[in-house]
XYZ file of C-alpha atoms in Angstrom:
640
model
C 248.988 97.328 -31.999
C 248.661 96.049 -35.968
C 251.449 95.511 -38.161
C 251.229 95.655 -41.599
C 253.978 93.947 -44.390
C 253.467 92.236 -47.720
C 253.110 89.132 -44.541
C 249.472 91.173 -44.418
C 248.161 93.192 -41.505
C 248.333 90.944 -37.871
C 248.165 92.023 -34.408
C 250.985 92.245 -32.596
C 250.138 91.182 -28.626
C 251.943 89.323 -25.518
C 249.750 87.342 -24.948
C 251.481 84.081 -22.894
C 249.589 82.614 -19.747
C 252.189 83.981 -17.683
C 254.289 86.670 -19.889
C 255.589 89.335 -17.545
C 256.739 91.897 -19.594
C 254.423 94.839 -20.799
C 254.243 94.916 -24.655
C 257.697 96.706 -26.237
C 256.578 99.223 -29.136
C 256.591 99.053 -32.525
C 259.938 100.470 -32.824
C 261.308 97.186 -30.814
C 260.926 95.136 -34.014
C 264.008 95.881 -35.728
C 266.297 93.621 -34.219
C 269.008 92.941 -35.849
C 268.978 88.879 -35.175
C 266.009 86.626 -34.468
C 268.068 83.334 -34.480
C 270.964 82.776 -32.710
C 273.576 80.087 -32.938
C 274.189 77.113 -30.372
C 276.585 78.070 -27.874
C 279.993 77.171 -27.864
C 279.948 74.752 -25.391
C 276.904 72.321 -24.656
C 278.511 69.325 -24.204
C 276.717 67.567 -27.347
C 277.173 67.768 -30.698
C 276.163 71.235 -31.866
C 275.573 72.778 -34.996
C 277.616 76.126 -35.067
C 278.550 78.665 -37.117
C 275.515 78.296 -38.924
C 274.697 81.459 -40.325
C 271.338 83.140 -38.355
C 268.672 85.059 -40.930
C 268.871 88.361 -39.887
C 265.424 90.257 -39.147
C 263.727 91.571 -42.556
C 260.743 90.536 -45.034
C 260.682 87.201 -44.227
C 262.874 86.157 -41.293
C 259.663 84.510 -39.877
C 259.281 82.518 -43.205
C 261.518 79.074 -42.512
C 262.373 77.951 -45.615
C 259.728 74.737 -47.057
C 259.674 72.625 -49.845
C 256.028 73.042 -50.821
C 255.053 69.207 -50.482
C 252.841 68.158 -47.953
C 253.649 67.275 -44.054
C 253.955 63.589 -43.792
C 251.272 61.552 -43.460
C 250.248 60.764 -39.964
C 248.534 57.475 -38.979
C 245.340 58.461 -37.261
C 242.588 56.076 -36.665
C 239.722 56.344 -38.820
C 236.824 58.421 -37.960
C 233.713 55.733 -37.305
C 231.476 54.936 -39.850
C 228.806 56.630 -38.745
C 230.832 60.189 -39.201
C 229.886 61.320 -35.696
C 231.166 64.695 -35.016
C 230.606 66.756 -31.718
C 229.418 70.599 -32.142
C 229.060 73.345 -29.543
C 229.101 77.132 -30.248
C 232.974 77.623 -29.670
C 233.873 79.599 -26.669
C 236.548 82.308 -26.410
C 238.365 81.027 -23.568
C 242.211 81.481 -23.041
C 245.102 83.547 -24.285
C 244.976 85.545 -27.531
C 247.256 82.888 -28.801
C 244.183 80.193 -28.040
C 241.728 82.567 -30.144
C 244.051 83.117 -32.771
C 243.600 78.960 -32.972
C 239.873 79.428 -32.166
C 239.632 81.609 -35.584
C 242.004 78.984 -37.963
C 239.980 76.684 -36.917
C 236.515 78.245 -37.967
C 237.922 80.132 -41.140
C 241.021 77.697 -42.133
C 243.101 79.560 -44.579
C 244.315 77.108 -47.765
C 247.768 76.327 -48.847
C 248.019 77.477 -52.666
C 250.986 75.781 -54.106
C 250.484 77.637 -57.378
C 250.259 81.197 -55.872
C 252.595 83.886 -57.439
C 253.599 84.875 -54.074
C 254.408 82.850 -50.807
C 252.971 85.699 -48.851
C 249.252 86.137 -48.427
C 247.512 89.482 -48.200
C 246.376 88.328 -44.759
C 243.204 88.370 -45.444
C 240.574 85.513 -44.432
C 238.222 83.987 -46.118
C 234.945 86.251 -45.660
C 232.398 84.626 -44.261
C 229.173 83.581 -47.218
C 225.769 84.703 -45.682
C 224.172 82.312 -47.615
C 225.838 79.070 -46.308
C 225.888 77.808 -42.840
C 228.037 75.827 -40.779
C 232.026 75.699 -40.542
C 233.939 75.492 -43.035
C 236.051 72.280 -43.232
C 240.093 72.284 -43.054
C 240.810 68.486 -45.121
C 238.157 68.995 -48.243
C 239.850 66.986 -51.056
C 237.361 67.902 -53.790
C 237.560 71.358 -53.966
C 238.264 72.334 -57.847
C 235.976 70.099 -58.976
C 232.617 71.316 -59.443
C 233.409 74.468 -61.194
C 230.278 74.974 -63.484
C 232.539 73.624 -66.304
C 232.043 71.412 -69.075
C 234.277 68.072 -68.610
C 236.200 68.844 -71.866
C 236.601 72.346 -70.943
C 240.194 73.006 -70.075
C 241.068 75.178 -66.372
C 242.286 78.615 -66.810
C 245.535 79.743 -65.803
C 245.712 80.749 -62.747
C 245.869 84.451 -62.137
C 249.829 85.204 -60.931
C 248.906 88.487 -60.482
C 245.863 87.670 -58.065
C 245.951 84.987 -56.945
C 242.728 83.461 -55.148
C 241.890 81.433 -52.175
C 239.762 77.845 -52.298
C 236.515 78.308 -50.607
C 235.759 75.673 -48.279
C 233.488 72.663 -48.757
C 230.773 72.654 -46.287
C 228.660 70.380 -45.146
C 225.302 70.754 -44.196
C 225.563 69.867 -40.561
C 228.265 72.070 -39.056
C 231.043 70.052 -37.406
C 233.808 70.703 -35.122
C 235.842 74.308 -35.648
C 239.232 72.241 -35.901
C 237.229 70.226 -38.981
C 235.802 66.835 -39.746
C 238.496 65.027 -38.331
C 239.207 66.857 -34.985
C 236.537 66.456 -32.023
C 235.393 63.377 -33.846
C 233.746 60.580 -31.126
C 236.745 58.502 -29.328
C 236.299 54.728 -30.398
C 234.388 52.508 -28.506
C 237.111 50.339 -26.607
C 239.176 54.176 -25.624
C 237.476 54.320 -22.293
C 238.425 51.701 -19.313
C 235.405 49.868 -18.423
C 237.463 48.348 -15.027
C 240.323 49.548 -12.951
C 242.814 51.046 -15.991
C 246.708 50.003 -15.497
C 248.048 51.485 -12.456
C 251.710 52.589 -12.383
C 251.674 52.433 -8.103
C 255.448 52.971 -8.300
C 255.239 56.416 -9.564
C 251.940 57.397 -9.927
C 252.852 59.948 -13.088
C 250.071 59.385 -16.367
C 250.033 60.920 -19.479
C 247.203 61.792 -21.107
C 244.875 59.572 -23.561
C 245.113 61.128 -27.252
C 242.687 60.573 -29.801
C 244.025 59.123 -33.194
C 246.990 56.824 -31.616
C 247.411 53.319 -32.051
C 245.633 51.352 -28.530
C 249.153 50.613 -27.247
C 249.963 54.310 -27.670
C 246.941 54.907 -24.620
C 247.111 51.439 -22.869
C 248.325 53.004 -19.498
C 246.894 57.007 -20.170
C 244.449 58.634 -18.401
C 241.364 60.919 -19.997
C 239.511 63.097 -17.703
C 236.463 60.948 -17.876
C 238.484 57.951 -16.037
C 239.640 60.229 -13.805
C 236.321 60.850 -12.858
C 234.518 57.695 -13.249
C 233.650 55.351 -10.290
C 236.230 53.536 -10.898
C 238.404 55.559 -8.541
C 236.044 56.499 -6.061
C 232.387 57.498 -5.319
C 232.419 60.924 -5.308
C 230.658 63.199 -3.332
C 232.966 66.501 -4.092
C 235.288 67.807 -5.973
C 237.226 71.065 -6.348
C 238.983 72.484 -9.600
C 242.166 74.930 -9.936
C 242.574 75.668 -13.151
C 243.265 78.227 -16.177
C 240.767 77.932 -18.212
C 237.634 76.370 -18.150
C 234.620 74.976 -20.353
C 232.258 74.491 -17.756
C 229.696 73.070 -19.356
C 232.475 70.331 -21.313
C 234.316 70.463 -17.843
C 231.103 69.003 -15.798
C 229.854 65.956 -18.495
C 233.573 64.354 -18.067
C 231.653 63.849 -14.430
C 229.638 60.349 -15.143
C 226.183 60.680 -15.165
C 225.378 59.934 -11.304
C 228.395 62.526 -9.892
C 227.248 65.291 -12.488
C 225.168 67.072 -9.796
C 227.427 66.863 -6.775
C 229.250 69.907 -5.560
C 231.785 71.188 -7.465
C 234.263 74.030 -6.592
C 235.587 76.476 -9.672
C 238.917 78.177 -8.454
C 240.055 80.944 -10.907
C 242.271 83.998 -11.290
C 239.591 85.645 -14.213
C 239.016 89.177 -13.801
C 236.139 91.790 -15.051
C 235.057 90.706 -18.335
C 236.659 87.449 -18.144
C 235.099 86.639 -14.262
C 231.850 87.784 -15.996
C 232.155 85.201 -18.754
C 232.842 82.561 -16.239
C 230.234 83.589 -13.988
C 227.767 83.417 -16.689
C 228.779 79.839 -18.586
C 227.501 78.677 -14.426
C 224.070 80.422 -15.230
C 222.805 76.575 -15.682
C 224.143 74.775 -13.404
C 223.316 75.189 -9.867
C 225.865 72.535 -8.278
C 228.906 75.047 -9.423
C 229.901 77.730 -7.092
C 233.465 79.600 -7.245
C 236.354 80.529 -5.626
C 238.475 83.927 -7.152
C 242.340 83.235 -6.544
C 243.611 87.228 -5.450
C 246.256 88.069 -8.158
C 247.692 91.432 -6.627
C 250.597 91.111 -8.980
C 250.976 92.630 -12.641
C 251.066 89.807 -15.421
C 250.475 86.543 -12.865
C 247.440 84.380 -13.913
C 246.542 81.483 -12.103
C 248.188 78.917 -13.838
C 247.321 75.846 -11.104
C 245.731 72.972 -12.479
C 244.648 70.528 -9.830
C 241.809 68.010 -8.834
C 240.262 67.520 -5.101
C 238.672 64.813 -5.098
C 236.308 63.840 -1.835
C 235.022 60.604 -2.034
C 232.714 58.188 0.744
C 235.702 55.672 0.710
C 237.981 58.805 1.595
C 240.156 61.565 -0.722
C 242.287 61.929 -3.529
C 244.419 64.829 -5.341
C 245.227 65.209 -8.842
C 247.746 67.577 -9.847
C 248.275 67.986 -13.907
C 249.089 70.578 -16.666
C 245.674 69.963 -18.883
C 242.632 72.676 -19.069
C 239.474 72.261 -18.627
C 238.589 72.499 -22.162
C 238.466 69.644 -24.803
C 241.190 70.901 -26.626
C 243.535 69.651 -24.091
C 242.328 66.437 -23.563
C 242.483 65.736 -27.366
C 244.935 65.387 -29.703
C 247.711 66.791 -26.931
C 250.381 65.359 -24.637
C 249.787 66.312 -21.135
C 250.621 64.730 -17.500
C 249.621 64.488 -14.717
C 250.253 62.406 -11.090
C 247.217 60.539 -9.293
C 247.697 60.472 -5.194
C 246.975 56.847 -3.915
C 243.615 57.022 -2.238
C 243.968 58.769 0.887
C 242.490 56.976 3.723
C 240.075 59.177 6.894
C 242.460 59.273 9.698
C 240.537 57.611 13.159
C 239.200 60.360 14.934
C 240.868 62.507 17.483
C 243.927 61.526 15.642
C 246.477 64.436 16.411
C 247.548 66.747 13.867
C 250.372 65.558 12.931
C 248.887 62.168 11.772
C 248.950 61.317 8.412
C 251.826 62.830 7.120
C 254.128 61.057 4.649
C 257.838 61.326 4.447
C 257.938 63.478 2.053
C 256.355 66.475 4.013
C 253.219 66.606 1.420
C 250.087 66.630 3.859
C 252.219 69.720 5.702
C 252.647 71.209 2.178
C 249.586 71.087 0.183
C 247.879 72.509 3.621
C 250.022 75.354 3.445
C 249.458 75.784 -0.073
C 245.456 76.136 -0.114
C 246.018 78.597 2.835
C 247.518 80.430 0.652
C 244.699 81.501 -1.173
C 243.105 83.143 2.009
C 239.920 81.873 1.117
C 237.006 80.946 2.963
C 235.371 79.027 -0.128
C 238.233 76.326 0.470
C 238.567 76.507 4.396
C 236.560 73.530 4.585
C 238.484 71.536 2.432
C 241.910 72.194 4.091
C 239.870 70.594 7.379
C 238.815 67.714 5.039
C 242.572 66.987 4.672
C 243.658 67.433 7.830
C 241.460 64.649 8.511
C 243.058 61.952 5.995
C 246.490 59.579 6.198
C 248.111 61.339 3.530
C 251.210 59.287 4.761
C 251.878 56.697 1.911
C 252.287 59.572 -0.608
C 256.183 59.764 -2.152
C 256.705 63.223 -3.953
C 257.031 66.861 -2.741
C 255.080 69.296 -3.307
C 256.421 72.502 -5.353
C 254.171 75.436 -5.784
C 254.321 78.949 -6.378
C 252.000 81.598 -4.703
C 252.088 85.713 -6.018
C 254.418 87.981 -3.331
C 257.158 88.756 -2.381
C 259.229 87.065 0.346
C 262.157 87.518 2.516
C 264.383 85.736 4.816
C 263.220 81.805 5.328
C 259.906 82.776 3.158
C 262.423 83.150 0.031
C 262.374 79.267 0.229
C 258.638 78.450 0.251
C 257.906 78.630 -3.505
C 259.145 78.844 -6.896
C 262.404 77.734 -7.696
C 264.455 78.338 -4.788
C 261.336 75.864 -3.225
C 263.133 73.540 -5.662
C 266.460 74.553 -4.995
C 265.939 73.725 -1.511
C 264.165 70.303 -2.064
C 267.419 69.637 -4.269
C 269.848 70.349 -1.643
C 268.244 68.679 1.107
C 267.161 65.315 -0.708
C 269.388 64.905 -3.192
C 273.311 63.831 -3.396
C 276.600 65.029 -5.468
C 277.098 62.416 -8.427
C 280.637 62.058 -9.849
C 281.210 63.878 -13.215
C 277.839 65.832 -12.263
C 279.684 68.396 -14.691
C 278.338 66.229 -17.437
C 274.783 65.470 -16.245
C 273.098 67.675 -18.108
C 270.158 69.646 -17.300
C 266.500 69.242 -19.335
C 263.654 71.841 -19.562
C 260.304 71.610 -21.453
C 257.615 73.692 -21.543
C 254.674 75.206 -23.641
C 255.188 78.850 -23.128
C 258.038 81.360 -22.657
C 258.535 84.225 -20.595
C 261.198 87.032 -20.847
C 264.470 85.894 -19.784
C 265.675 89.328 -20.126
C 268.458 90.632 -22.675
C 271.374 87.764 -21.736
C 271.456 84.202 -20.181
C 273.018 85.890 -16.917
C 270.078 87.800 -15.804
C 267.945 85.141 -14.561
C 267.915 81.655 -16.591
C 271.597 80.759 -15.812
C 271.930 83.383 -12.992
C 268.809 81.861 -11.169
C 266.831 79.621 -12.061
C 270.701 77.317 -14.030
C 271.825 77.364 -10.455
C 268.718 75.720 -8.985
C 268.281 73.048 -12.081
C 272.310 71.913 -11.073
C 272.414 71.522 -7.433
C 272.662 68.375 -5.791
C 273.226 67.645 -2.132
C 274.930 70.526 0.110
C 277.948 70.317 -2.038
C 279.830 73.544 -2.723
C 280.222 72.675 -6.382
C 278.916 74.917 -8.879
C 278.758 72.615 -12.129
C 277.938 74.619 -15.633
C 276.460 71.016 -17.557
C 274.620 71.350 -20.121
C 271.072 72.549 -20.671
C 268.644 71.007 -23.385
C 265.446 73.693 -23.171
C 262.596 71.418 -25.325
C 260.249 73.880 -27.004
C 258.377 72.799 -30.872
C 259.635 74.190 -34.159
C 257.318 75.758 -36.149
C 257.669 71.968 -38.088
C 256.857 70.252 -35.784
C 253.456 72.440 -35.153
C 252.882 72.040 -38.927
C 253.159 68.531 -38.772
C 251.214 67.510 -35.828
C 247.741 66.158 -35.292
C 246.724 69.488 -34.560
C 248.409 71.470 -37.885
C 249.251 74.898 -37.138
C 245.914 75.262 -34.577
C 248.134 73.177 -31.964
C 250.283 76.497 -31.576
C 247.520 78.499 -30.042
C 248.554 75.988 -26.907
C 252.591 77.306 -27.348
C 252.049 81.442 -26.677
C 255.729 82.347 -27.266
C 255.446 85.696 -28.474
C 257.518 87.757 -31.530
C 257.959 90.621 -29.125
C 259.216 88.393 -26.529
C 261.470 86.363 -29.041
C 263.144 89.799 -30.283
C 264.505 90.452 -26.915
C 265.925 86.763 -26.403
C 267.616 85.752 -29.476
C 270.416 84.569 -27.477
C 267.607 81.313 -26.068
C 266.869 79.955 -28.984
C 270.129 78.234 -29.415
C 269.424 76.032 -26.445
C 266.294 74.688 -27.734
C 265.230 71.233 -28.944
C 262.801 69.781 -30.887
C 259.952 68.019 -29.591
C 260.349 64.225 -30.462
C 258.448 61.640 -28.629
C 258.584 58.290 -30.344
C 258.748 56.903 -26.974
C 254.989 57.730 -25.822
C 253.628 57.615 -29.542
C 253.258 61.092 -29.200
C 255.575 62.875 -31.425
C 252.848 64.321 -33.312
C 250.767 65.240 -30.111
C 251.921 69.129 -29.105
C 253.421 69.279 -25.819
C 251.140 71.425 -23.487
C 252.923 69.358 -20.603
C 255.997 70.969 -18.722
C 259.272 68.718 -17.247
C 262.180 69.650 -16.184
C 264.799 67.088 -14.741
C 268.474 66.479 -14.678
C 269.947 63.318 -16.667
C 273.462 61.319 -16.725
C 275.358 61.819 -19.636
C 274.052 58.570 -21.650
C 270.694 59.845 -20.634
C 269.672 56.545 -19.110
C 269.495 57.597 -15.311
C 267.631 60.273 -14.056
C 268.430 62.537 -10.536
C 264.825 63.835 -10.233
C 261.912 64.924 -11.948
C 259.423 67.457 -11.935
C 256.339 67.606 -13.778
C 254.448 70.752 -12.928
C 252.222 74.251 -14.825
C 254.896 76.221 -14.922
C 256.576 77.606 -18.000
C 259.879 79.180 -18.296
C 259.030 82.428 -17.173
C 260.349 84.307 -14.237
C 256.600 85.068 -13.130
C 256.067 80.894 -12.710
C 259.182 80.500 -11.093
C 259.626 83.816 -8.889
C 262.633 86.411 -9.789
C 265.657 87.559 -7.105
C 265.214 90.965 -6.252
C 266.900 94.227 -4.164
C 270.583 92.096 -4.067
C 269.379 88.784 -3.852
C 267.451 89.668 -0.464
C 264.338 89.116 -1.579
C 262.103 87.109 -4.029
C 259.138 87.743 -6.253
C 256.258 85.556 -7.960
C 253.236 86.164 -9.971
C 251.354 83.795 -10.566
C 249.939 80.556 -9.144
C 251.416 77.436 -9.970
C 252.097 73.590 -8.814
C 253.672 70.662 -9.761
C 255.401 67.516 -7.935
C 258.819 66.734 -7.808
C 260.277 63.023 -7.661
C 263.702 62.094 -6.156
C 265.610 58.519 -5.882
C 266.031 58.657 -2.391
C 262.125 59.167 -1.334
C 262.247 55.805 -3.561
C 265.029 54.323 -1.652
C 266.968 54.209 -5.087
C 269.918 56.492 -6.348
C 268.578 57.312 -9.373
C 265.839 56.325 -11.697
C 266.583 54.565 -14.534
C 264.449 55.769 -17.621
C 262.087 53.365 -19.159
C 262.906 52.885 -23.165
C 259.445 51.917 -24.226
C 256.748 53.501 -22.010
C 253.683 51.854 -23.643
C 251.865 50.226 -23.964
C 251.810 50.194 -19.734
C 250.356 46.735 -18.337
C 252.298 45.948 -14.865
C 254.078 48.497 -12.796
C 258.425 49.332 -13.595
C 261.155 50.798 -11.407
C 261.698 52.470 -14.535
C 260.639 56.173 -15.103
C 258.340 56.791 -18.098
C 259.868 59.936 -19.418
C 257.636 61.480 -21.624
C 259.873 62.402 -24.532
C 262.711 61.169 -26.401
C 266.034 61.188 -24.776
C 268.685 62.681 -26.076
C 266.780 65.539 -26.971
C 267.635 66.614 -30.825
C 268.946 69.870 -31.063
C 267.744 72.619 -33.604
C 269.339 72.526 -36.742
C 270.080 75.742 -38.960
C 266.661 74.984 -40.478
C 264.330 74.891 -37.392
C 262.957 77.870 -35.496
C 260.833 77.934 -32.815
C 257.235 78.210 -32.856
C 255.825 81.799 -32.271
C 251.807 82.372 -32.481
C 251.705 85.413 -34.156
C 253.623 85.485 -36.848
C 251.980 83.826 -40.705
C 253.310 81.228 -41.596
C 252.582 80.374 -45.624
C 255.022 78.449 -47.055
C 253.873 75.292 -46.366
C 250.804 73.611 -45.500
C 250.122 71.802 -42.248
C 248.321 68.311 -41.843
C 245.185 69.544 -42.342
C 245.939 71.192 -46.080
C 245.311 74.960 -44.526
C 248.288 78.018 -43.170
C 248.394 80.280 -40.373
C 247.135 83.643 -40.402
C 246.462 85.336 -37.370
C 244.517 88.454 -37.308
């Protein structure tokens, strides 16, 4: 379905990784409002009584000064100007495809154009040149074939033209010259990196940050390196795969070891995935069953079998380079699980959090013979040191006690059984942070407050159901525009205009992505976290890192007068509760990096308290153009 207007022609599509509603018709685009005002009482300073812009000719064009975005301190490119180039793969959602297209054919911002809107057409490919168009050229006007004394003709305001992008002889990455630069020599650890043995929660390394903000963070190459064990075999559960890139992250001595890929692709997508693996005999596949419409295999987990033992890594990154480059991601890495003595009973090696039992139950839900050997291996190892709770989602409709096995009802049960009521808990805000948003319904009572908020506000067995503040963190347009990646970072934030128009009320809960505490304000989040914070934001009642975005598909929704719950997708995360660490609450760590010594303070990935959207802020939506201000690479966003 296409839509034409003064913003140009673009395709309307619901491409959220886990959006659980079909596409609306074009007539639904006439919603009277898109951006709401903050709710009247959120127990925090709110900017109420703002005039909400109406849907119209420029409903999605937040007003910007035409000045370039603020400069970001990025580590300089190596002197060798080495750039990794590879043919781009069409991987992931339509939003990611739009980002790839924007990187391949960047559209430059023109400050002197007569209209703030473009015709929506990308620069046409020139058959006489080869290579990618660079997105950050700075001398585009120097070589025009004019003499030094000749004046430039006045711009043709009636027919503005886009600048031609400067092209190098050697094709760089599709992200532009300063994207996918080689990491500096000291980027990767050569000895066991600083390990936070207390919580085992890590952020990913981000290329371009000061070294101190990566000290104590992890890269996939380090996770798979001999520093953590002598690998014999592995399993990669994920949503998106670039198999050639993924295998290159294994060290050479492990690169030919068997790898099982657990995925949810079907039909053409599955055929493309299998074709990627044709050169690699060590790669095998397991297709996760997705029997409910709009479900995805969104779980992100590694199972690593070593000569020394076994390890689990639960993370938020896809197996593609962009997710490990300049995005904020998180992961939990288990201790090294040693093999149990032969003849140990089946109950041996269990943790106080029943992690072993829950992991086996989750893997059993795949009903896949390809995983059977791994289930047996886990049974033979000692997982007793684990101090987190596993929270998974698997597709299906569940009744009775099975309703509490998966999704947000599983989270509710754990919070009821393993946390305690807190004095004045009605003042302890709930915080949700995510990278994609599904359809919530016509108002908050349909699911967000009626189900999900009730889960997030559970503390112990108290019958009290307070209505504390809820802070939802999702990047604004300016957050994306001024990010390290620029507008293409929004390809990993697939909130669509169709979904947004149906839930204007939701935007009043939104807060900016700000992460000065971790140096990641300009590394757009693909991490998903949920937590309960004290009124002064110095303590946490619990913390969850997960693959699950804000959607019914991920978390489940009650049906049939609350007698059953329906879950569409596979998701996985780990829950931290203070009682598992012999604590009453988690103190919030003020300065997360450099992480050189263990700490009992919890490393929250972003700044607290969250900053509420102002009247000028709007949530990022991937499938509408942004042309009024350039991003950090001097480009605009015109999805096609």
